[in-house]
PDB file of C-alpha atoms in Angstrom:
ATOM      1  CA  GLN A  29     -77.927 -14.120 -82.024  1.00 94.00           C
ATOM      2  CA  VAL A  30     -80.184 -11.725 -80.166  1.00 96.00           C
ATOM      3  CA  GLN A  31     -80.802  -8.460 -81.978  1.00 97.00           C
ATOM      4  CA  LEU A  32     -82.841  -5.481 -80.840  1.00 98.00           C
ATOM      5  CA  VAL A  33     -83.217  -2.529 -83.181  1.00 98.00           C
ATOM      6  CA  GLU A  34     -84.976   0.616 -82.023  1.00 98.00           C
ATOM      7  CA  SER A  35     -86.495   3.205 -84.329  1.00 98.00           C
ATOM      8  CA  GLY A  36     -88.896   6.112 -84.297  1.00 97.00           C
ATOM      9  CA  GLY A  37     -86.863   8.752 -82.498  1.00 97.00           C
ATOM     10  CA  GLY A  38     -86.416  12.280 -83.721  1.00 97.00           C
ATOM     11  CA  VAL A  39     -86.805  15.940 -82.903  1.00 97.00           C
ATOM     12  CA  VAL A  40     -90.241  16.856 -81.636  1.00 97.00           C
ATOM     13  CA  GLN A  41     -91.823  19.919 -80.064  1.00 97.00           C
ATOM     14  CA  PRO A  42     -92.965  19.928 -76.443  1.00 97.00           C
ATOM     15  CA  GLY A  43     -96.449  18.507 -76.068  1.00 97.00           C
ATOM     16  CA  ARG A  44     -96.239  16.363 -79.179  1.00 97.00           C
ATOM     17  CA  SER A  45     -96.118  12.575 -79.513  1.00 97.00           C
ATOM     18  CA  LEU A  46     -93.959   9.834 -80.964  1.00 96.00           C
ATOM     19  CA  ARG A  47     -94.128   6.089 -81.228  1.00 98.00           C
ATOM     20  CA  LEU A  48     -90.896   4.209 -80.670  1.00 98.00           C
ATOM     21  CA  SER A  49     -90.451   0.676 -81.961  1.00 98.00           C
ATOM     22  CA  CYS A  50     -88.044  -2.120 -81.145  1.00 98.00           C
ATOM     23  CA  ALA A  51     -87.723  -4.983 -83.616  1.00 98.00           C
ATOM     24  CA  ALA A  52     -86.512  -8.174 -81.964  1.00 98.00           C
ATOM     25  CA  SER A  53     -84.903 -11.251 -83.466  1.00 98.00           C
ATOM     26  CA  GLY A  54     -82.775 -14.212 -82.467  1.00 97.00           C
ATOM     27  CA  PHE A  55     -84.929 -15.359 -79.553  1.00 97.00           C
ATOM     28  CA  THR A  56     -88.514 -16.375 -78.790  1.00 97.00           C
ATOM     29  CA  PHE A  57     -89.884 -12.881 -78.276  1.00 97.00           C
ATOM     30  CA  SER A  58     -93.221 -14.017 -76.863  1.00 96.00           C
ATOM     31  CA  THR A  59     -91.640 -15.666 -73.812  1.00 96.00           C
ATOM     32  CA  TYR A  60     -89.706 -12.715 -72.402  1.00 96.00           C
ATOM     33  CA  ALA A  61     -90.602  -9.499 -70.672  1.00 96.00           C
ATOM     34  CA  MET A  62     -89.264  -6.357 -72.330  1.00 97.00           C
ATOM     35  CA  HIS A  63     -88.112  -3.038 -70.922  1.00 97.00           C
ATOM     36  CA  TRP A  64     -87.606   0.514 -72.093  1.00 98.00           C
ATOM     37  CA  VAL A  65     -84.741   2.339 -70.426  1.00 98.00           C
ATOM     38  CA  ARG A  66     -83.621   5.873 -71.239  1.00 98.00           C
ATOM     39  CA  GLN A  67     -80.489   7.918 -70.825  1.00 98.00           C
ATOM     40  CA  ALA A  68     -80.489  11.705 -70.954  1.00 97.00           C
ATOM     41  CA  PRO A  69     -77.402  13.287 -72.545  1.00 96.00           C
ATOM     42  CA  GLY A  70     -74.421  12.852 -70.230  1.00 94.00           C
ATOM     43  CA  LYS A  71     -76.550  11.222 -67.533  1.00 96.00           C
ATOM     44  CA  GLY A  72     -77.144   7.766 -66.114  1.00 96.00           C
ATOM     45  CA  LEU A  73     -79.675   5.079 -66.911  1.00 97.00           C
ATOM     46  CA  GLU A  74     -83.329   5.521 -66.008  1.00 97.00           C
ATOM     47  CA  TRP A  75     -85.790   2.653 -66.223  1.00 97.00           C
ATOM     48  CA  VAL A  76     -88.989   3.716 -68.023  1.00 98.00           C
ATOM     49  CA  ALA A  77     -91.362   0.770 -68.406  1.00 97.00           C
ATOM     50  CA  ILE A  78     -91.743  -2.996 -68.575  1.00 96.00           C
ATOM     51  CA  ILE A  79     -94.269  -5.275 -70.231  1.00 96.00           C
ATOM     52  CA  TRP A  80     -94.629  -8.938 -69.355  1.00 95.00           C
ATOM     53  CA  TYR A  81     -94.119 -11.645 -71.950  1.00 95.00           C
ATOM     54  CA  ASP A  82     -97.817 -11.866 -72.745  1.00 94.00           C
ATOM     55  CA  GLY A  83     -98.641  -8.201 -72.323  1.00 94.00           C
ATOM     56  CA  SER A  84    -100.771  -8.926 -69.277  1.00 94.00           C
ATOM     57  CA  ASN A  85     -98.921  -6.585 -66.959  1.00 94.00           C
ATOM     58  CA  LYS A  86     -97.256  -3.239 -67.545  1.00 96.00           C
ATOM     59  CA  TYR A  87     -95.410  -1.013 -65.110  1.00 96.00           C
ATOM     60  CA  TYR A  88     -94.091   2.517 -65.499  1.00 97.00           C
ATOM     61  CA  ALA A  89     -91.715   4.927 -63.832  1.00 97.00           C
ATOM     62  CA  ASP A  90     -93.573   7.701 -62.010  1.00 96.00           C
ATOM     63  CA  SER A  91     -91.920  10.248 -64.300  1.00 96.00           C
ATOM     64  CA  VAL A  92     -93.759   8.881 -67.355  1.00 97.00           C
ATOM     65  CA  LYS A  93     -96.916   7.384 -65.889  1.00 97.00           C
ATOM     66  CA  GLY A  94     -99.999   8.599 -67.691  1.00 97.00           C
ATOM     67  CA  ARG A  95     -98.005   9.916 -70.658  1.00 98.00           C
ATOM     68  CA  PHE A  96     -96.182   6.838 -71.991  1.00 98.00           C
ATOM     69  CA  THR A  97     -97.701   3.509 -73.004  1.00 98.00           C
ATOM     70  CA  ILE A  98     -95.737   0.317 -73.545  1.00 98.00           C
ATOM     71  CA  SER A  99     -97.140  -2.404 -75.775  1.00 98.00           C
ATOM     72  CA  ARG A 100     -96.017  -5.366 -77.806  1.00 98.00           C
ATOM     73  CA  ASP A 101     -97.069  -7.370 -80.827  1.00 98.00           C
ATOM     74  CA  ASN A 102     -95.811 -10.908 -80.361  1.00 97.00           C
ATOM     75  CA  SER A 103     -96.886 -11.826 -83.884  1.00 97.00           C
ATOM     76  CA  LYS A 104     -94.487  -9.182 -85.233  1.00 98.00           C
ATOM     77  CA  ASN A 105     -91.734  -9.604 -82.611  1.00 98.00           C
ATOM     78  CA  THR A 106     -91.978  -5.888 -81.929  1.00 98.00           C
ATOM     79  CA  LEU A 107     -92.059  -3.757 -78.810  1.00 98.00           C
ATOM     80  CA  TYR A 108     -93.512  -0.258 -78.782  1.00 98.00           C
ATOM     81  CA  LEU A 109     -93.456   2.836 -76.626  1.00 98.00           C
ATOM     82  CA  GLN A 110     -96.075   5.481 -77.300  1.00 98.00           C
ATOM     83  CA  VAL A 111     -94.755   8.734 -75.849  1.00 98.00           C
ATOM     84  CA  ASN A 112     -97.274  11.551 -75.468  1.00 97.00           C
ATOM     85  CA  SER A 113     -97.207  15.046 -73.997  1.00 97.00           C
ATOM     86  CA  LEU A 114     -93.454  15.173 -74.426  1.00 97.00           C
ATOM     87  CA  ARG A 115     -91.409  17.470 -72.226  1.00 97.00           C
ATOM     88  CA  PRO A 116     -87.854  18.767 -72.650  1.00 97.00           C
ATOM     89  CA  GLU A 117     -86.779  16.493 -69.793  1.00 97.00           C
ATOM     90  CA  ASP A 118     -87.829  13.467 -71.878  1.00 98.00           C
ATOM     91  CA  THR A 119     -84.891  14.155 -74.186  1.00 98.00           C
ATOM     92  CA  ALA A 120     -82.814  10.988 -74.087  1.00 98.00           C
ATOM     93  CA  VAL A 121     -81.616   7.918 -75.901  1.00 98.00           C
ATOM     94  CA  TYR A 122     -84.306   5.285 -75.478  1.00 98.00           C
ATOM     95  CA  TYR A 123     -83.090   1.698 -75.266  1.00 98.00           C
ATOM     96  CA  CYS A 124     -85.162  -1.429 -75.414  1.00 98.00           C
ATOM     97  CA  ALA A 125     -83.864  -4.342 -73.390  1.00 97.00           C
ATOM     98  CA  LYS A 126     -84.808  -7.986 -73.314  1.00 97.00           C
ATOM     99  CA  ASP A 127     -85.484  -9.286 -69.828  1.00 96.00           C
ATOM    100  CA  SER A 128     -83.916 -12.517 -68.683  1.00 94.00           C
ATOM    101  CA  ASP A 129     -87.368 -13.860 -67.785  1.00 88.00           C
ATOM    102  CA  GLY A 130     -91.025 -13.497 -68.602  1.00 80.00           C
ATOM    103  CA  ARG A 131     -91.928 -11.240 -65.707  1.00 82.00           C
ATOM    104  CA  GLY A 132     -89.030  -8.918 -64.973  1.00 82.00           C
ATOM    105  CA  TYR A 133     -85.526  -9.386 -63.645  1.00 91.00           C
ATOM    106  CA  TYR A 134     -82.650  -7.744 -65.510  1.00 94.00           C
ATOM    107  CA  GLY A 135     -81.855  -6.784 -69.071  1.00 95.00           C
ATOM    108  CA  ASP A 136     -79.588  -9.350 -70.648  1.00 95.00           C
ATOM    109  CA  TYR A 137     -79.562  -7.844 -74.136  1.00 97.00           C
ATOM    110  CA  TRP A 138     -79.946  -4.228 -75.174  1.00 97.00           C
ATOM    111  CA  GLY A 139     -80.502  -2.408 -78.432  1.00 97.00           C
ATOM    112  CA  ARG A 140     -78.361   0.502 -79.601  1.00 96.00           C
ATOM    113  CA  GLY A 141     -81.069   3.015 -78.797  1.00 97.00           C
ATOM    114  CA  THR A 142     -83.013   5.748 -80.563  1.00 98.00           C
ATOM    115  CA  LEU A 143     -82.597   9.417 -79.719  1.00 98.00           C
ATOM    116  CA  VAL A 144     -85.606  11.530 -78.815  1.00 98.00           C
ATOM    117  CA  THR A 145     -85.019  15.273 -78.653  1.00 98.00           C
ATOM    118  CA  VAL A 146     -87.803  17.454 -77.309  1.00 97.00           C
ATOM    119  CA  SER A 147     -87.247  21.052 -78.286  1.00 96.00           C
ATOM    120  CA  SER A 148     -89.158  23.982 -79.634  1.00 92.00           C
TER     121      SER A 148
ATOM    122  CA  GLU B  19     -88.314   3.064 -54.082  1.00 94.00           C
ATOM    123  CA  ILE B  20     -84.926   1.484 -53.506  1.00 96.00           C
ATOM    124  CA  VAL B  21     -82.078   3.947 -54.012  1.00 97.00           C
ATOM    125  CA  MET B  22     -78.808   2.570 -55.380  1.00 98.00           C
ATOM    126  CA  THR B  23     -75.642   4.502 -54.574  1.00 98.00           C
ATOM    127  CA  GLN B  24     -72.362   3.799 -56.335  1.00 98.00           C
ATOM    128  CA  SER B  25     -68.905   4.837 -55.240  1.00 94.00           C
ATOM    129  CA  PRO B  26     -66.644   6.330 -56.210  1.00 96.00           C
ATOM    130  CA  ALA B  27     -68.087   8.459 -59.000  1.00 97.00           C
ATOM    131  CA  THR B  28     -64.774   8.245 -60.839  1.00 97.00           C
ATOM    132  CA  LEU B  29     -62.001   5.712 -60.349  1.00 97.00           C
ATOM    133  CA  SER B  30     -58.554   6.148 -61.874  1.00 96.00           C
ATOM    134  CA  VAL B  31     -56.586   2.920 -62.256  1.00 95.00           C
ATOM    135  CA  SER B  32     -53.574   1.863 -64.315  1.00 95.00           C
ATOM    136  CA  PRO B  33     -53.831  -0.976 -66.844  1.00 94.00           C
ATOM    137  CA  GLY B  34     -52.972  -4.304 -65.249  1.00 95.00           C
ATOM    138  CA  GLU B  35     -54.083  -3.197 -61.810  1.00 96.00           C
ATOM    139  CA  ARG B  36     -57.193  -4.215 -59.891  1.00 97.00           C
ATOM    140  CA  ALA B  37     -60.330  -2.075 -59.778  1.00 97.00           C
ATOM    141  CA  THR B  38     -62.959  -2.309 -57.062  1.00 98.00           C
ATOM    142  CA  LEU B  39     -66.331  -0.622 -57.553  1.00 98.00           C
ATOM    143  CA  SER B  40     -68.997  -0.390 -54.866  1.00 98.00           C
ATOM    144  CA  CYS B  41     -72.773  -0.296 -54.914  1.00 98.00           C
ATOM    145  CA  ARG B  42     -75.025   0.187 -51.912  1.00 98.00           C
ATOM    146  CA  ALA B  43     -78.794  -0.301 -51.731  1.00 98.00           C
ATOM    147  CA  SER B  44     -81.033   1.747 -49.437  1.00 97.00           C
ATOM    148  CA  GLN B  45     -82.648  -1.505 -48.268  1.00 97.00           C
ATOM    149  CA  SER B  46     -81.903  -5.159 -48.777  1.00 97.00           C
ATOM    150  CA  VAL B  47     -82.165  -6.451 -52.338  1.00 97.00           C
ATOM    151  CA  SER B  48     -80.988  -9.940 -51.397  1.00 96.00           C
ATOM    152  CA  SER B  49     -78.800 -11.057 -54.319  1.00 97.00           C
ATOM    153  CA  ASN B  50     -81.038  -9.498 -56.953  1.00 96.00           C
ATOM    154  CA  LEU B  51     -78.404  -7.204 -58.367  1.00 97.00           C
ATOM    155  CA  ALA B  52     -76.892  -6.786 -61.832  1.00 98.00           C
ATOM    156  CA  TRP B  53     -73.855  -4.926 -63.126  1.00 98.00           C
ATOM    157  CA  TYR B  54     -73.603  -3.359 -66.565  1.00 98.00           C
ATOM    158  CA  GLN B  55     -70.752  -1.863 -68.553  1.00 98.00           C
ATOM    159  CA  GLN B  56     -71.327   1.026 -70.935  1.00 98.00           C
ATOM    160  CA  LYS B  57     -68.792   2.470 -73.341  1.00 96.00           C
ATOM    161  CA  PRO B  58     -69.281   5.862 -75.034  1.00 92.00           C
ATOM    162  CA  GLY B  59     -71.917   5.741 -77.747  1.00 91.00           C
ATOM    163  CA  GLN B  60     -72.801   2.129 -76.978  1.00 94.00           C
ATOM    164  CA  ALA B  61     -75.642   0.333 -75.259  1.00 94.00           C
ATOM    165  CA  PRO B  62     -75.128  -1.108 -71.791  1.00 96.00           C
ATOM    166  CA  ARG B  63     -73.826  -4.670 -71.659  1.00 98.00           C
ATOM    167  CA  LEU B  64     -74.759  -7.104 -68.913  1.00 97.00           C
ATOM    168  CA  LEU B  65     -71.718  -8.255 -66.947  1.00 98.00           C
ATOM    169  CA  ILE B  66     -73.019  -9.828 -63.742  1.00 98.00           C
ATOM    170  CA  TYR B  67     -76.434 -10.958 -62.503  1.00 97.00           C
ATOM    171  CA  ASP B  68     -77.632 -12.420 -59.223  1.00 96.00           C
ATOM    172  CA  ALA B  69     -74.799 -10.394 -57.661  1.00 97.00           C
ATOM    173  CA  SER B  70     -72.054 -12.835 -58.602  1.00 98.00           C
ATOM    174  CA  THR B  71     -72.870 -14.779 -61.781  1.00 97.00           C
ATOM    175  CA  ARG B  72     -71.028 -13.736 -64.908  1.00 98.00           C
ATOM    176  CA  ALA B  73     -73.142 -13.274 -67.996  1.00 97.00           C
ATOM    177  CA  THR B  74     -72.428 -15.213 -71.157  1.00 95.00           C
ATOM    178  CA  GLY B  75     -69.090 -14.319 -72.711  1.00 96.00           C
ATOM    179  CA  ILE B  76     -67.876 -12.119 -69.849  1.00 97.00           C
ATOM    180  CA  PRO B  77     -64.176 -12.678 -69.023  1.00 97.00           C
ATOM    181  CA  ALA B  78     -63.232 -14.245 -65.713  1.00 97.00           C
ATOM    182  CA  ARG B  79     -61.383 -11.079 -64.627  1.00 97.00           C
ATOM    183  CA  PHE B  80     -64.834  -9.620 -63.824  1.00 98.00           C
ATOM    184  CA  SER B  81     -66.301 -10.792 -60.539  1.00 98.00           C
ATOM    185  CA  GLY B  82     -69.182  -9.686 -58.366  1.00 98.00           C
ATOM    186  CA  SER B  83     -69.810 -10.186 -54.691  1.00 98.00           C
ATOM    187  CA  GLY B  84     -72.102  -9.118 -51.898  1.00 98.00           C
ATOM    188  CA  SER B  85     -75.682  -9.494 -50.784  1.00 97.00           C
ATOM    189  CA  GLY B  86     -78.261  -7.498 -48.899  1.00 97.00           C
ATOM    190  CA  THR B  87     -77.217  -3.873 -49.220  1.00 98.00           C
ATOM    191  CA  GLU B  88     -73.504  -3.968 -50.059  1.00 98.00           C
ATOM    192  CA  PHE B  89     -72.098  -5.118 -53.397  1.00 98.00           C
ATOM    193  CA  THR B  90     -68.764  -5.023 -55.160  1.00 98.00           C
ATOM    194  CA  LEU B  91     -67.634  -5.401 -58.754  1.00 98.00           C
ATOM    195  CA  THR B  92     -63.968  -6.320 -59.075  1.00 98.00           C
ATOM    196  CA  ILE B  93     -61.928  -6.282 -62.253  1.00 97.00           C
ATOM    197  CA  SER B  94     -58.789  -8.210 -61.440  1.00 93.00           C
ATOM    198  CA  SER B  95     -56.353  -6.957 -64.077  1.00 92.00           C
ATOM    199  CA  LEU B  96     -57.579  -4.030 -66.096  1.00 94.00           C
ATOM    200  CA  GLN B  97     -57.391  -4.215 -69.858  1.00 95.00           C
ATOM    201  CA  SER B  98     -57.662  -1.179 -72.112  1.00 93.00           C
ATOM    202  CA  GLU B  99     -61.161  -2.208 -73.194  1.00 95.00           C
ATOM    203  CA  ASP B 100     -62.398  -2.167 -69.589  1.00 96.00           C
ATOM    204  CA  PHE B 101     -62.303   1.600 -69.221  1.00 93.00           C
ATOM    205  CA  ALA B 102     -65.970   2.547 -69.290  1.00 97.00           C
ATOM    206  CA  VAL B 103     -68.876   3.491 -67.049  1.00 98.00           C
ATOM    207  CA  TYR B 104     -70.315   0.789 -64.789  1.00 98.00           C
ATOM    208  CA  TYR B 105     -73.848   0.704 -63.401  1.00 98.00           C
ATOM    209  CA  CYS B 106     -75.472  -1.482 -60.789  1.00 98.00           C
ATOM    210  CA  GLN B 107     -79.203  -2.224 -60.889  1.00 98.00           C
ATOM    211  CA  GLN B 108     -81.539  -3.890 -58.411  1.00 97.00           C
ATOM    212  CA  TYR B 109     -84.424  -6.135 -59.445  1.00 96.00           C
ATOM    213  CA  ASP B 110     -85.587  -7.267 -56.037  1.00 95.00           C
ATOM    214  CA  ASN B 111     -88.306  -4.760 -55.260  1.00 92.00           C
ATOM    215  CA  TRP B 112     -90.059  -3.274 -58.262  1.00 90.00           C
ATOM    216  CA  PRO B 113     -91.385  -1.204 -59.807  1.00 90.00           C
ATOM    217  CA  PRO B 114     -89.317   0.740 -60.319  1.00 92.00           C
ATOM    218  CA  TRP B 115     -86.177  -1.093 -61.330  1.00 94.00           C
ATOM    219  CA  THR B 116     -83.462   1.263 -60.127  1.00 97.00           C
ATOM    220  CA  PHE B 117     -79.918   1.922 -61.244  1.00 97.00           C
ATOM    221  CA  GLY B 118     -76.986   3.457 -59.470  1.00 98.00           C
ATOM    222  CA  GLN B 119     -75.675   6.725 -60.850  1.00 98.00           C
ATOM    223  CA  GLY B 120     -72.632   5.000 -62.344  1.00 98.00           C
ATOM    224  CA  THR B 121     -68.891   4.790 -61.744  1.00 98.00           C
ATOM    225  CA  LYS B 122     -66.589   6.017 -64.478  1.00 98.00           C
ATOM    226  CA  LEU B 123     -63.451   3.888 -64.661  1.00 97.00           C
ATOM    227  CA  GLU B 124     -60.679   5.884 -66.282  1.00 95.00           C
ATOM    228  CA  ILE B 125     -57.066   5.298 -67.158  1.00 90.00           C
ATOM    229  CA  LYS B 126     -54.587   6.587 -64.627  1.00 88.00           C
TER     230      LYS B 126
END
């Protein structure tokens, strides 16, 4: 069965960095695009970034462009999100989601998320 | 950017009754629309994709319809486990992939 397990969240001061990870299992990781989606406390879902199955293309929400970097290691079945220059408004649960395809459609499986809290 | 608008924000329905949730896109997304269910403290779960196709393991009481800019999620006979927040998401014109703000389905 498909499993996605996020890690790397925590409490961090504004301006600092974190690297989030998502360990995938139960499917052929290297053939699917992967997303990061976040949810601020009590708010709705906000798409953050996508990486194609082979890492050849990456797209970002305007709110994180230039500060966040999505990457993947297909040999380790792991997705990453490097989050730099963190702001209080980046506080959220960060979910990784498996796309239904290699290049980006919808998230058919989601992890349980990792909480990032940006606070001084 | 395509803006997705869901209505109502909150819907109160009794168990066993039908619930109808709406989602409108600011421009046509063809049938490239998904619905998700999210319960408190849980990750979203895919219910419907391509506007009307149920995802694996989703009960037949969930159905989706619509195309272009107007979409509907219908739950035919509400069970206790169906009370949750529901989001629509378009994947026609990206980036960005955009979600609606959600409809909270609560027990009446």
